[in-house]
Short mmCIF file of C-alpha atoms in Angstrom, two decimals:
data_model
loop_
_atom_site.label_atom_id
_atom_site.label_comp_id
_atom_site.label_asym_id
_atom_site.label_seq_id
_atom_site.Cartn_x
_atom_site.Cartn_y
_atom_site.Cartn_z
CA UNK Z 226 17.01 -40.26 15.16
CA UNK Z 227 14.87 -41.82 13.14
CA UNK Z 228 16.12 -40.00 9.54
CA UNK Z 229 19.65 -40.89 10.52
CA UNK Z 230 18.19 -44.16 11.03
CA UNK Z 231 17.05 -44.79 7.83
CA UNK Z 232 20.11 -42.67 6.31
CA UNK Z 233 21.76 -45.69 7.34
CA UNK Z 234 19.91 -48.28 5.85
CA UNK Z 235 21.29 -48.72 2.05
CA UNK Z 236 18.82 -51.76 0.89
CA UNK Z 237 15.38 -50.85 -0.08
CA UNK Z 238 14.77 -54.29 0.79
CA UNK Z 239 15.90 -53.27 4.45
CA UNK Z 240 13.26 -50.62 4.85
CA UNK Z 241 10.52 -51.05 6.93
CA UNK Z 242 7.56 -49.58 5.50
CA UNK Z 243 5.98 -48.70 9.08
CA UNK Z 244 9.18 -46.32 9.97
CA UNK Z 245 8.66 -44.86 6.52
CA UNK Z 246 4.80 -44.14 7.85
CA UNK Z 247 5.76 -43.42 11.06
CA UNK Z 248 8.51 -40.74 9.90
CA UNK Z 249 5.82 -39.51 7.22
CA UNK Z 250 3.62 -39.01 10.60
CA UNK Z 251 6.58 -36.87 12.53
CA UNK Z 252 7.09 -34.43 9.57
CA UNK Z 253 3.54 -33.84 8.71
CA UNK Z 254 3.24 -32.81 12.49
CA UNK Z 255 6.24 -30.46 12.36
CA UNK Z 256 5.40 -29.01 8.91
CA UNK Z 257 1.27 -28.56 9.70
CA UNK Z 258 2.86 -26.73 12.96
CA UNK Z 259 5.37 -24.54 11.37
CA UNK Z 260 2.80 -23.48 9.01
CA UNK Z 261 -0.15 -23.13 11.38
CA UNK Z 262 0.57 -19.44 11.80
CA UNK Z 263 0.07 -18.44 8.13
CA UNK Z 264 -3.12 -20.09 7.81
CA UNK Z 265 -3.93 -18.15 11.46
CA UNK Z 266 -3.26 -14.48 9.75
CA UNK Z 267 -5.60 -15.48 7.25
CA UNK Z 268 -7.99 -16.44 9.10
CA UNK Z 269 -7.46 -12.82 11.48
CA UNK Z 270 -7.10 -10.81 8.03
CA UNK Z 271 -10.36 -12.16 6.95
CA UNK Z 272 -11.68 -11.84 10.41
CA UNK Z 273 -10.94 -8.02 10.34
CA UNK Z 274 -13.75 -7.11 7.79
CA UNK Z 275 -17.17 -7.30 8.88
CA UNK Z 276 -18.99 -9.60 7.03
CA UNK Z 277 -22.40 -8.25 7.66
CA UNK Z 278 -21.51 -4.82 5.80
CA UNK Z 279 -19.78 -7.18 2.47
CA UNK Z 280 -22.63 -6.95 0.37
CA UNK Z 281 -23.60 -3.26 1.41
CA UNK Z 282 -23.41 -0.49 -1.58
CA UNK Z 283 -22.17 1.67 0.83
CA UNK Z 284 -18.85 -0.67 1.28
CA UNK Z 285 -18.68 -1.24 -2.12
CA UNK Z 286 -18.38 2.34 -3.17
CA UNK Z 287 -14.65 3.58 -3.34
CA UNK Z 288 -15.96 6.89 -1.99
CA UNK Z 289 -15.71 5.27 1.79
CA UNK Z 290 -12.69 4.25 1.30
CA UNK Z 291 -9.69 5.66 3.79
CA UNK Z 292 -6.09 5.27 3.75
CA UNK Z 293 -5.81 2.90 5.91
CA UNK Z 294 -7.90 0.50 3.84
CA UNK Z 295 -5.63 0.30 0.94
CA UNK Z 296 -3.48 -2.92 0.52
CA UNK Z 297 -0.05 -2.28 0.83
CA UNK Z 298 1.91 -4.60 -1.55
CA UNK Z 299 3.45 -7.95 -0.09
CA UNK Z 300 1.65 -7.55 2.74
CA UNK Z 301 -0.38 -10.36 2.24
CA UNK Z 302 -0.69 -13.71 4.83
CA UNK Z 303 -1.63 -15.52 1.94
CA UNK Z 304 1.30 -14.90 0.06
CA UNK Z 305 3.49 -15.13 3.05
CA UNK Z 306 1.76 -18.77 3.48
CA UNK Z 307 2.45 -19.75 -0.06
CA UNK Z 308 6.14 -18.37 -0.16
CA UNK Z 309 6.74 -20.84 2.99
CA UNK Z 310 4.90 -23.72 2.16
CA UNK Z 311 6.97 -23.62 -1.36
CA UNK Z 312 10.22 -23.71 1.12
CA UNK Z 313 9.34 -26.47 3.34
CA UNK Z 314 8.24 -28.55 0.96
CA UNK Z 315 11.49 -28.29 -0.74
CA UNK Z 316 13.08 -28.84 2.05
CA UNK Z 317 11.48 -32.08 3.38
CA UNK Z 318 11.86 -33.23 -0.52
CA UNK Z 319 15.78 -32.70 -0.35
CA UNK Z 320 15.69 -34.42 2.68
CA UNK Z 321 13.33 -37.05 1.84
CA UNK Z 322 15.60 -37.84 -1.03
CA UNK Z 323 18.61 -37.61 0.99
CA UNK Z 324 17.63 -40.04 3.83
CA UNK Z 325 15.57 -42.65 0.89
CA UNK Z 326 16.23 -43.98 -2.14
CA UNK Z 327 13.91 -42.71 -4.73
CA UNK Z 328 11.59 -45.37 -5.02
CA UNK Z 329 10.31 -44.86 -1.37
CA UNK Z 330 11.06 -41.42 -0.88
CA UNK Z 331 8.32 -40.03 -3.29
CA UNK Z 332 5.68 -41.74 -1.70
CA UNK Z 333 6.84 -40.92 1.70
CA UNK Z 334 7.08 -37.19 0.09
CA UNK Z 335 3.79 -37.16 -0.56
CA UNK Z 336 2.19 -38.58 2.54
CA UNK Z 337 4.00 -36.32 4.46
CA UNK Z 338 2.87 -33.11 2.62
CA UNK Z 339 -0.63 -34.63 2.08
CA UNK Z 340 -2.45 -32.82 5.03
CA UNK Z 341 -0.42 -29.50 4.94
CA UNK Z 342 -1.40 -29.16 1.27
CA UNK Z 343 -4.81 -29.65 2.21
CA UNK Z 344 -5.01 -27.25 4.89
CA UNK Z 345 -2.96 -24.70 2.77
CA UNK Z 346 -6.16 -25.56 -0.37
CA UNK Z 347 -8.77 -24.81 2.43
CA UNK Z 348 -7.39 -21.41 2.95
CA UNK Z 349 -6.76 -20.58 -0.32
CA UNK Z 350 -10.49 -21.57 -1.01
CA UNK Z 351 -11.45 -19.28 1.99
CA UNK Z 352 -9.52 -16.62 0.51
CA UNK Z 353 -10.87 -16.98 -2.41
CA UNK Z 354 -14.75 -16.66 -1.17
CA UNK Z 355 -13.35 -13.39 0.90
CA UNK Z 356 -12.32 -11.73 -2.30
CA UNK Z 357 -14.95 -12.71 -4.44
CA UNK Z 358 -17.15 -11.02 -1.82
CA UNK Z 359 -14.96 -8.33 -0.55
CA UNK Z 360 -15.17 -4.05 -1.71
CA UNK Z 361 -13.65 -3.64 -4.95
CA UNK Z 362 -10.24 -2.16 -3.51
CA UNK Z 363 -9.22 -5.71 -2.27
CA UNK Z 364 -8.71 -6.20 -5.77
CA UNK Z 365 -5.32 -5.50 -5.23
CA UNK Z 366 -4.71 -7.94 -2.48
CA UNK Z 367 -6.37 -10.49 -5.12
CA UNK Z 368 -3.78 -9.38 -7.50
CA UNK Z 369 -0.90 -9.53 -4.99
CA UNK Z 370 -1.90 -13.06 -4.60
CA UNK Z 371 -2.05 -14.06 -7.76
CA UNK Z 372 1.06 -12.93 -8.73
CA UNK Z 373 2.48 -14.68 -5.89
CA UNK Z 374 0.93 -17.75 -7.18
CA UNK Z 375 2.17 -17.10 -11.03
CA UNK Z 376 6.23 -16.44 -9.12
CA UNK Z 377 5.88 -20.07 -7.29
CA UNK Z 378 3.71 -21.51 -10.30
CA UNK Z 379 7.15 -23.65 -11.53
CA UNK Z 380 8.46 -24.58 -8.46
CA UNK Z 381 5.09 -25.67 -6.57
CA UNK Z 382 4.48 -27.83 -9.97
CA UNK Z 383 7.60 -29.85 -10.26
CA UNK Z 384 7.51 -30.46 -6.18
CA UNK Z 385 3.34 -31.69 -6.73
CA UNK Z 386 4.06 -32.87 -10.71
CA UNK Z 387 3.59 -36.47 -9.77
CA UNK Z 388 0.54 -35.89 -7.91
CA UNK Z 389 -1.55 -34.81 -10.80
CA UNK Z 390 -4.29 -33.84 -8.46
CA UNK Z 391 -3.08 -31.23 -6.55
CA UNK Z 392 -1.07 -29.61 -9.26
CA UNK Z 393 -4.90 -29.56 -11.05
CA UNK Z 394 -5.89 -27.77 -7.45
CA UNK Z 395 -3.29 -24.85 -7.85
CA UNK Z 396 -4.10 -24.35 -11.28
CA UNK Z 397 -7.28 -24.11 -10.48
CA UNK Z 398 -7.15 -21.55 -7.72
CA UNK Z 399 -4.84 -19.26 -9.82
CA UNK Z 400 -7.27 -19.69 -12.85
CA UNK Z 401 -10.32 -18.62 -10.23
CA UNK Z 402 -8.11 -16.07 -9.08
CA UNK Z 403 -7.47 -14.86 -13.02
CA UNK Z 404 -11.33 -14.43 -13.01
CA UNK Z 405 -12.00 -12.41 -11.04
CA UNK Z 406 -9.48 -10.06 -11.42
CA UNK Z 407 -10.92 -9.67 -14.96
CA UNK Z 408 -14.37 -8.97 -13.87
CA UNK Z 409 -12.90 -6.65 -11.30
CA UNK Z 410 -11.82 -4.65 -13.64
CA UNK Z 411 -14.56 -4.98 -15.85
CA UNK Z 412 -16.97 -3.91 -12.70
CA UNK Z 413 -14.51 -0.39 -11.95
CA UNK Z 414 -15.43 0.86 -15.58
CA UNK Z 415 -18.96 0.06 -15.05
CA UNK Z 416 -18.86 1.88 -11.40
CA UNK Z 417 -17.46 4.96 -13.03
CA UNK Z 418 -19.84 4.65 -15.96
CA UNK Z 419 -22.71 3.98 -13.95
CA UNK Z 420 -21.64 5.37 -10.53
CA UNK Z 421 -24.31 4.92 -7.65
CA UNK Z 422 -26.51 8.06 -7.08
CA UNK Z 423 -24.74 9.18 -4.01
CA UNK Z 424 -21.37 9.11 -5.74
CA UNK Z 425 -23.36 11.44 -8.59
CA UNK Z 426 -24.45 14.11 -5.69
CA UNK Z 427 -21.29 15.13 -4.09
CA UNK Z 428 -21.39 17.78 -1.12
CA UNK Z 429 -22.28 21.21 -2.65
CA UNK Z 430 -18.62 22.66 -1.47
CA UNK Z 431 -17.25 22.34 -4.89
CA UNK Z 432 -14.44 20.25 -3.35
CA UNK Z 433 -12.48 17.00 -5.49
CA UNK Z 434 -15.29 14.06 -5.06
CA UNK Z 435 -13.92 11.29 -2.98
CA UNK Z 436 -14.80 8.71 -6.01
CA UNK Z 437 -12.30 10.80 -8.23
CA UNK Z 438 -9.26 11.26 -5.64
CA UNK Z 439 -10.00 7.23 -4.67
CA UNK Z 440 -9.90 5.77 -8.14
CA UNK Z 441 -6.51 7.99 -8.96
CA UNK Z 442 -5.15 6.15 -5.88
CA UNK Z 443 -6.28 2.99 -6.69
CA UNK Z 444 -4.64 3.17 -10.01
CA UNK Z 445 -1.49 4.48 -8.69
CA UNK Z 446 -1.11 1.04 -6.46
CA UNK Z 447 -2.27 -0.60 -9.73
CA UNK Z 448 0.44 0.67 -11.74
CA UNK Z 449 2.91 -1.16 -9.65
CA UNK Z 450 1.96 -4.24 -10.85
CA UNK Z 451 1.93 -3.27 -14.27
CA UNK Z 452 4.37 -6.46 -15.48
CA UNK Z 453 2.11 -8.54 -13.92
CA UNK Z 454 -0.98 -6.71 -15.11
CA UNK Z 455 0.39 -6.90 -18.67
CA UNK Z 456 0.54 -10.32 -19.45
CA UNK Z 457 -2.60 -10.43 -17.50
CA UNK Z 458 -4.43 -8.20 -19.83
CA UNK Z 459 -3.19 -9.55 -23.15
CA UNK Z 460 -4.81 -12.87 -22.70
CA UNK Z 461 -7.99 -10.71 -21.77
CA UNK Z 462 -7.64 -9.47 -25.02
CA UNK Z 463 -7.83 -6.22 -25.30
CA UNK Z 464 -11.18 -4.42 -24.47
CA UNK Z 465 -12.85 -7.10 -23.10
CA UNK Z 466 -14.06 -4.78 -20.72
CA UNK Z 467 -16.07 -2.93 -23.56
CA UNK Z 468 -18.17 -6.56 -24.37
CA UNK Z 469 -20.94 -5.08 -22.79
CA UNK Z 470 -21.50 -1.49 -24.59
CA UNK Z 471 -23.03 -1.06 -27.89
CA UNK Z 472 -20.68 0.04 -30.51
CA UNK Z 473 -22.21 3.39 -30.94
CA UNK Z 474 -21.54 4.08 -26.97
CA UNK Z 475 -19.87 7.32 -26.08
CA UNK Z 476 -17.82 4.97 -23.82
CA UNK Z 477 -16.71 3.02 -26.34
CA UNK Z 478 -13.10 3.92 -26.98
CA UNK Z 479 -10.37 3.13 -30.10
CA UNK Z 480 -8.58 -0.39 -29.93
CA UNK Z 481 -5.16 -0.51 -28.43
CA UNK Z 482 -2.28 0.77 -30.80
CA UNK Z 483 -1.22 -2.92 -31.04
CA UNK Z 484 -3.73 -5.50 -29.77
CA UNK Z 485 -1.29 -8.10 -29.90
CA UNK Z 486 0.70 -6.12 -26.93
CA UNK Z 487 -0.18 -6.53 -23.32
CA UNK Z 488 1.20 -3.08 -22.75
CA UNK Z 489 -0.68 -1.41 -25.36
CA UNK Z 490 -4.35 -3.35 -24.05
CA UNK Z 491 -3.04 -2.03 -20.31
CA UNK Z 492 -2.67 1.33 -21.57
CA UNK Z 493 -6.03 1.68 -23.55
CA UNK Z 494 -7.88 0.41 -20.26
CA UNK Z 495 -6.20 3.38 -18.25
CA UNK Z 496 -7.24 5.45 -20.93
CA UNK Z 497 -10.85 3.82 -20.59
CA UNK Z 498 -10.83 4.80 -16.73
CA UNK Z 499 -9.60 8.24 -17.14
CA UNK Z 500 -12.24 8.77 -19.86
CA UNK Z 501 -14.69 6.91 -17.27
CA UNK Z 502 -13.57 9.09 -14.83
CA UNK Z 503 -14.28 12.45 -16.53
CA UNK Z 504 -17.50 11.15 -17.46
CA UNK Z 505 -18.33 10.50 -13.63
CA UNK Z 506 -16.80 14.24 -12.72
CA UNK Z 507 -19.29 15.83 -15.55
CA UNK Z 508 -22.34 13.78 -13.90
CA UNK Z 509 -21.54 15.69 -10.15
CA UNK Z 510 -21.05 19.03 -11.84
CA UNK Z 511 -25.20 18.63 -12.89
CA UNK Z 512 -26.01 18.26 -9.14
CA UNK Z 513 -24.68 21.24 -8.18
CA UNK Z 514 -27.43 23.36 -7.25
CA UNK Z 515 -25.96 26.70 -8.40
CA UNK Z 516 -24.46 27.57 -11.84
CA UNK Z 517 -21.20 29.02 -10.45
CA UNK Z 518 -20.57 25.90 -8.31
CA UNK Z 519 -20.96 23.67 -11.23
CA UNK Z 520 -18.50 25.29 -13.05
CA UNK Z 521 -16.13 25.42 -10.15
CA UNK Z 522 -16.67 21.71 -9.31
CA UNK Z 523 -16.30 21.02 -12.75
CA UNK Z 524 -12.74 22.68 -12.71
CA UNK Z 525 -11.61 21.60 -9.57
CA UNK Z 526 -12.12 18.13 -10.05
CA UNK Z 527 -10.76 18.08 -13.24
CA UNK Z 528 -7.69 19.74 -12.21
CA UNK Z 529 -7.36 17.31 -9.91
CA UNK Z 530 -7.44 14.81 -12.62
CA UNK Z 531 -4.94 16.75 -14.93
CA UNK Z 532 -2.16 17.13 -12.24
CA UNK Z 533 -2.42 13.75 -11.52
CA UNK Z 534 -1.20 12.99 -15.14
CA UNK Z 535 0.44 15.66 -15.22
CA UNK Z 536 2.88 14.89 -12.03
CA UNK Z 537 3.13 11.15 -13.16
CA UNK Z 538 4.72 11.96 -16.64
CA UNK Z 539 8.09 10.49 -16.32
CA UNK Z 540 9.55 10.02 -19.21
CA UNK Z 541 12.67 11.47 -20.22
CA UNK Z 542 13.29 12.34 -16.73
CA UNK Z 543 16.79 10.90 -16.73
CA UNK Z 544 16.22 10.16 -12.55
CA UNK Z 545 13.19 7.91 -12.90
CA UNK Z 546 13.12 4.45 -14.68
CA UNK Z 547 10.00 4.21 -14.09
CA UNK Z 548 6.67 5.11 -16.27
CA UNK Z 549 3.79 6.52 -14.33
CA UNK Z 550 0.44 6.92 -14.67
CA UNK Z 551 0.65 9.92 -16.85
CA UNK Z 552 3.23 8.44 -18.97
CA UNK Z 553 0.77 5.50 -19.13
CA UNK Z 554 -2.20 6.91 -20.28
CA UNK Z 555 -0.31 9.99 -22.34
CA UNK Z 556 -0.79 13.12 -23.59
CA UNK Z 557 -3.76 13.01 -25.40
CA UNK Z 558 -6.22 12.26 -22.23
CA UNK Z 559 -4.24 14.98 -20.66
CA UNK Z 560 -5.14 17.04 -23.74
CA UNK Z 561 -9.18 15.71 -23.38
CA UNK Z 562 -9.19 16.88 -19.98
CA UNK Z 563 -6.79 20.30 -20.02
CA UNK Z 564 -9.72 21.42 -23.02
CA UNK Z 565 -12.83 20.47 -20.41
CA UNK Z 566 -11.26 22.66 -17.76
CA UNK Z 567 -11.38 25.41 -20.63
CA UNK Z 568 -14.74 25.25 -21.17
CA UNK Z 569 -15.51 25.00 -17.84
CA UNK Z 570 -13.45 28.19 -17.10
CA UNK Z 571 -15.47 29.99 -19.94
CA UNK Z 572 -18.74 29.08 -18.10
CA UNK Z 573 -17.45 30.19 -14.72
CA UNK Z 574 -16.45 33.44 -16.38
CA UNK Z 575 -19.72 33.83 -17.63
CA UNK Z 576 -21.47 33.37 -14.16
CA UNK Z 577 -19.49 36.73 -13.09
CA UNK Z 578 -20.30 38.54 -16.58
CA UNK Z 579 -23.92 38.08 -15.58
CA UNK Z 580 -23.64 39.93 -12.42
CA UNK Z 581 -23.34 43.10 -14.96
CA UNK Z 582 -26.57 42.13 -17.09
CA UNK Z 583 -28.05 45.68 -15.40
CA UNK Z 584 -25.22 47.80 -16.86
CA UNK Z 585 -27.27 48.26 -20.26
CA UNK Z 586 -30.46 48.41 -19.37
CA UNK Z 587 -31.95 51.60 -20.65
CA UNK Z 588 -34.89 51.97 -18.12
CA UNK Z 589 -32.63 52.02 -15.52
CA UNK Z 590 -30.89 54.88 -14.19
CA UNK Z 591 -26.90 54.83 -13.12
CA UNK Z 592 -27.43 53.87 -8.75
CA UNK Z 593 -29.72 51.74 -9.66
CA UNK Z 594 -27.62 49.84 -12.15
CA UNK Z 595 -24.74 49.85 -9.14
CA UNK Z 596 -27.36 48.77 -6.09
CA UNK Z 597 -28.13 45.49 -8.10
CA UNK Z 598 -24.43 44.69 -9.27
CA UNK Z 599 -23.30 45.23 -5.70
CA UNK Z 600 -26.50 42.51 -4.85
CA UNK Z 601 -24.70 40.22 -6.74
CA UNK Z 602 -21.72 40.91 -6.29
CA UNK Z 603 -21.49 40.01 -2.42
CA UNK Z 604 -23.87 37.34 -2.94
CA UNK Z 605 -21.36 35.83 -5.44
CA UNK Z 606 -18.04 36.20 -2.85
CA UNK Z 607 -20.30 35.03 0.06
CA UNK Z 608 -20.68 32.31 -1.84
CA UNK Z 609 -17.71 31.38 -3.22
CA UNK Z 610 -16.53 31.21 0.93
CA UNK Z 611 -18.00 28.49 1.41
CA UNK Z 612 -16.42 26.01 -1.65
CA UNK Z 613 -13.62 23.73 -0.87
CA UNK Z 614 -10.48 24.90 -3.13
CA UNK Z 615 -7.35 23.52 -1.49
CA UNK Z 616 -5.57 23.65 -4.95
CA UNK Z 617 -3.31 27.17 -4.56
CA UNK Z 618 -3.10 26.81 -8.93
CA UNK Z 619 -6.76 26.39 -9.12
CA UNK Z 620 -7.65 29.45 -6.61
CA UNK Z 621 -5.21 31.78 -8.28
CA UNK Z 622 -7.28 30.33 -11.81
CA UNK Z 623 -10.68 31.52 -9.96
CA UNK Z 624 -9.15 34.01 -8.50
CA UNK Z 625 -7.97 35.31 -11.91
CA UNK Z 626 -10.78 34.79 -14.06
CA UNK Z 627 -13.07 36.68 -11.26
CA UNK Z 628 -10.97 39.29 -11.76
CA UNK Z 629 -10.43 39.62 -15.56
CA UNK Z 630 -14.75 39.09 -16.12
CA UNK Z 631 -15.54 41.52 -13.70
CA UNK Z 632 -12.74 44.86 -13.16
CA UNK Z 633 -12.65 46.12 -16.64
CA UNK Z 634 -16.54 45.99 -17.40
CA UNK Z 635 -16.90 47.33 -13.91
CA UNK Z 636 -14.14 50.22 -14.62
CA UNK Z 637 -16.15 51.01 -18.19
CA UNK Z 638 -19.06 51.58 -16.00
CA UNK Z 639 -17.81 53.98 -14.44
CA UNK Z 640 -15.59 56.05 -16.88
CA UNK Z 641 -19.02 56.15 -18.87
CA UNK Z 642 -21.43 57.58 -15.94
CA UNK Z 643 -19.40 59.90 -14.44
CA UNK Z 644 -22.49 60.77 -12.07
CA UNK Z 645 -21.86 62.97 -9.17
CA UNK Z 646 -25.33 62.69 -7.39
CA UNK Z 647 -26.05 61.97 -3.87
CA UNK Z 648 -27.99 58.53 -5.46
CA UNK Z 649 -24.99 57.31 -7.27
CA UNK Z 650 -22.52 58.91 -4.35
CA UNK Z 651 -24.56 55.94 -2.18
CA UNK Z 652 -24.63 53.14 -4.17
CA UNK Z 653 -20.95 53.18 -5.38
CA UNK Z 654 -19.97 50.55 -2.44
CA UNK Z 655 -17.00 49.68 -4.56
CA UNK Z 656 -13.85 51.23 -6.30
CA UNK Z 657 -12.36 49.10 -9.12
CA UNK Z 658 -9.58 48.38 -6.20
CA UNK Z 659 -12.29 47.14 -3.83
CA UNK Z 660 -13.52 44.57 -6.04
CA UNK Z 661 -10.08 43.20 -6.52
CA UNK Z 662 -9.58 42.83 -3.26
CA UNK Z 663 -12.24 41.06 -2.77
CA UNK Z 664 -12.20 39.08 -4.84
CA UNK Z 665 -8.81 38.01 -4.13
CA UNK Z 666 -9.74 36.86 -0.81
CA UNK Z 667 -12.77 35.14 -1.53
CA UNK Z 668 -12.00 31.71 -0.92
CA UNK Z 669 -9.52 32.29 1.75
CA UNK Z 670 -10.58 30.53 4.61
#
């Protein structure tokens, strides 16, 4: 009643400033109540962490992190809040200006957004506190957010642009926000650089390290922001994230095709991480307590690592638009890691040659030769039961190069002692057949 009220009244002269207040009052009520429910799922969102385990390695370490922790784009309450409070403030401006003239209906604008705004400032600073202090995987809520602050940047400032001190407020939040994002990323290279010991000493199963399969996910969600994340990272510059590493560092990788492109910078800091990555994958393989479970770690994990380039090479596939994280990074780090499996592969081969060391000794006689290759031998497949090779490519691989290191050598053994003793009759446990078999079902489960 009272908007149509004033509606009516054509004569600025008319107005009475204390129905101007008083309607200011009504609408800050009905927009602080409309809006109290975004500021509440912050406030549970935030709630949902516990804070006592924030500043705990442990958290911290993208090896603890599950599935259900990852941030699911546009998910956010904080975005949701600043998508609405962008709406109704447009709104109660349209009407504002509808019901007033101009000269009045600015100032009542402002008093009437004057608390919300506050309130909606107070969260963001309380979001802001929960990233800085949250695991490194919330980066991607932070990023979310700031995004969403970037896509409302115009509007939000041409609702505020009288009010030069909350437009100054926004700007700052998003330029906070810009901050930390940039040591984020800065702080993943170091983790993978400098990984904590625990994330060094994986379980001695051989199986793909939860830091490696983590970080692969993580950069798959980061991918999706990658228009964002481009104009982002060109006025980073590109390999800001490099400042801190001498210039004769192994980490230390070429510039960015074209440093002037935020594409190019994005793509030499994926690079950077899958290089990281590697790096982190060759530091487990020297905790692995046995030779042959080095090697297979080795090539596990970085199998792991090549089909996930591998499968995320889009290009030229006339169904996707889209460029992955393979087409991202490109063929050379594929190239980088495909020639580390190979010389892992060589050393695993090696670990089975070695079971055959005996087979030339001179001093030793023919069963004798056979009683310690058969020691070996099942001490090698008992072994191998016990590592964690889900991979069906990488277990045939095993599986193959087992075969190929030990069969033939084992087979020459024989054709050249052709002994017929009892002795020999007792310690020939295995025909050539034998070994393939089992060797082919050595890491079944």
């Amino acid at each position: 009643m009272l908007a149509t009220y004033l509606n009516l009244v054509n004569d600025e002269v008319s107005y009475d400033l204390r129905l101007t207040k008083t309607y200011a009052g009504i609408r800050t009520r009905h927009l602080q109540k409309s809006l109290a429910q975004f500021s509440e799922m912050c406030g549970s969102y935030m709630h949902g962490f516990d804070p006592s385990t924030r500043s705990n390695h442990a958290e911290v370490r993208f090896c603890t992190i599950r599935n259900e922790n990852w941030y699911e784009p546009s998910t956010s309450p904080f975005a949701q809040y600043t998508i609405n409070i962008v709406k109704l403030f447009q709104a109660e401006r349209d009407l504002v200006r509808h019901i007033m003239p101009t000269v009045i209906s600015d100032e009542t604008f402002f008093a009437t957004i004057e608390r919300p705004f506050e309130a909606y400032l107070g969260t963001g600073e309380k979001i802001m506190a929960f990233f800085f202090s949250s695991p490194m995987y919330e980066v991607l809520h932070a990023l979310d957010v700031y995004g969403y602050l970037l896509e409302t940047d115009s509007v939000l400032a041409s609702l505020l642009a009288p009010n030069q001190s909350q437009s100054a407020s926004m700007a700052k939040m998003a330029g906070r926000l810009q901050a930390h994002l940039s040591k984020s990323f800065v702080a993943l290279i170091g983790l993978l650089r400098h990984p904590f010991k625990e994330d060094t000493m994986p379980k001695q199963t051989g199986g793909v390290n939860e830091l490696v399969s983590n970080t692969l996910t993580f950069l798959s969600y980061l991918i999706g922001y990658k228009d964002l994340l481009v104009n982002l990272f060109l006025s980073m510059g590109d390999g800001h994230w490099n400042q801190s590493a001498s210039q004769d560092s192994p980490h230390v990788s070429h510039p960015a095709s074209d440093p002037s492109d935020g594409l190019s910078i994005f793509q030499h800091y994926l690079r950077d991480v899958i290089d990281a990555l590697s790096y982190t994958i060759d530091q487990g393989g020297k905790h692995m307590k046995r030779p042959t479970l080095q090697f297979v770690f080795l090539i596990n994990n970085h199998s792991y690592l090549a089909r996930a380039l591998r499968d995320t090479m889009y290009a030229g596939d006339d169904e996707s638009q889209s460029l992955g994280l393979g087409d991202l990074v490109g063929r050379s780090a594929l190239m980088r890691i495909e020639s580390q499996i190979e010389r892992s592969r060589k050393g695993y081969i090696a670990t089975w040659k070695a079971l055959m060391s005996s087979f030339p000794a001179a001093t030793l006689g023919p069963p004798e030769k056979l009683g310690m290759f058969n020691q070996g031998f099942d001490e090698m497949v008992r072994a191998q039961r016990a590592y964690d090779i889900f991979d069906a490519d990488v277990r045939a691989m095993l599986v193959s190069d087992a075969t190929d290191a030990v069969v033939p050598d084992y087979e020459m053994f024989l054709r050249q002692n052709p002994d017929k003793s009892p002795e020999f009759a007792r310690a020939m446990k295995y025909t050539p057949r034998d070994l393939q078999r089992r060797i082919k079902g050595m890491l079944d489960d």
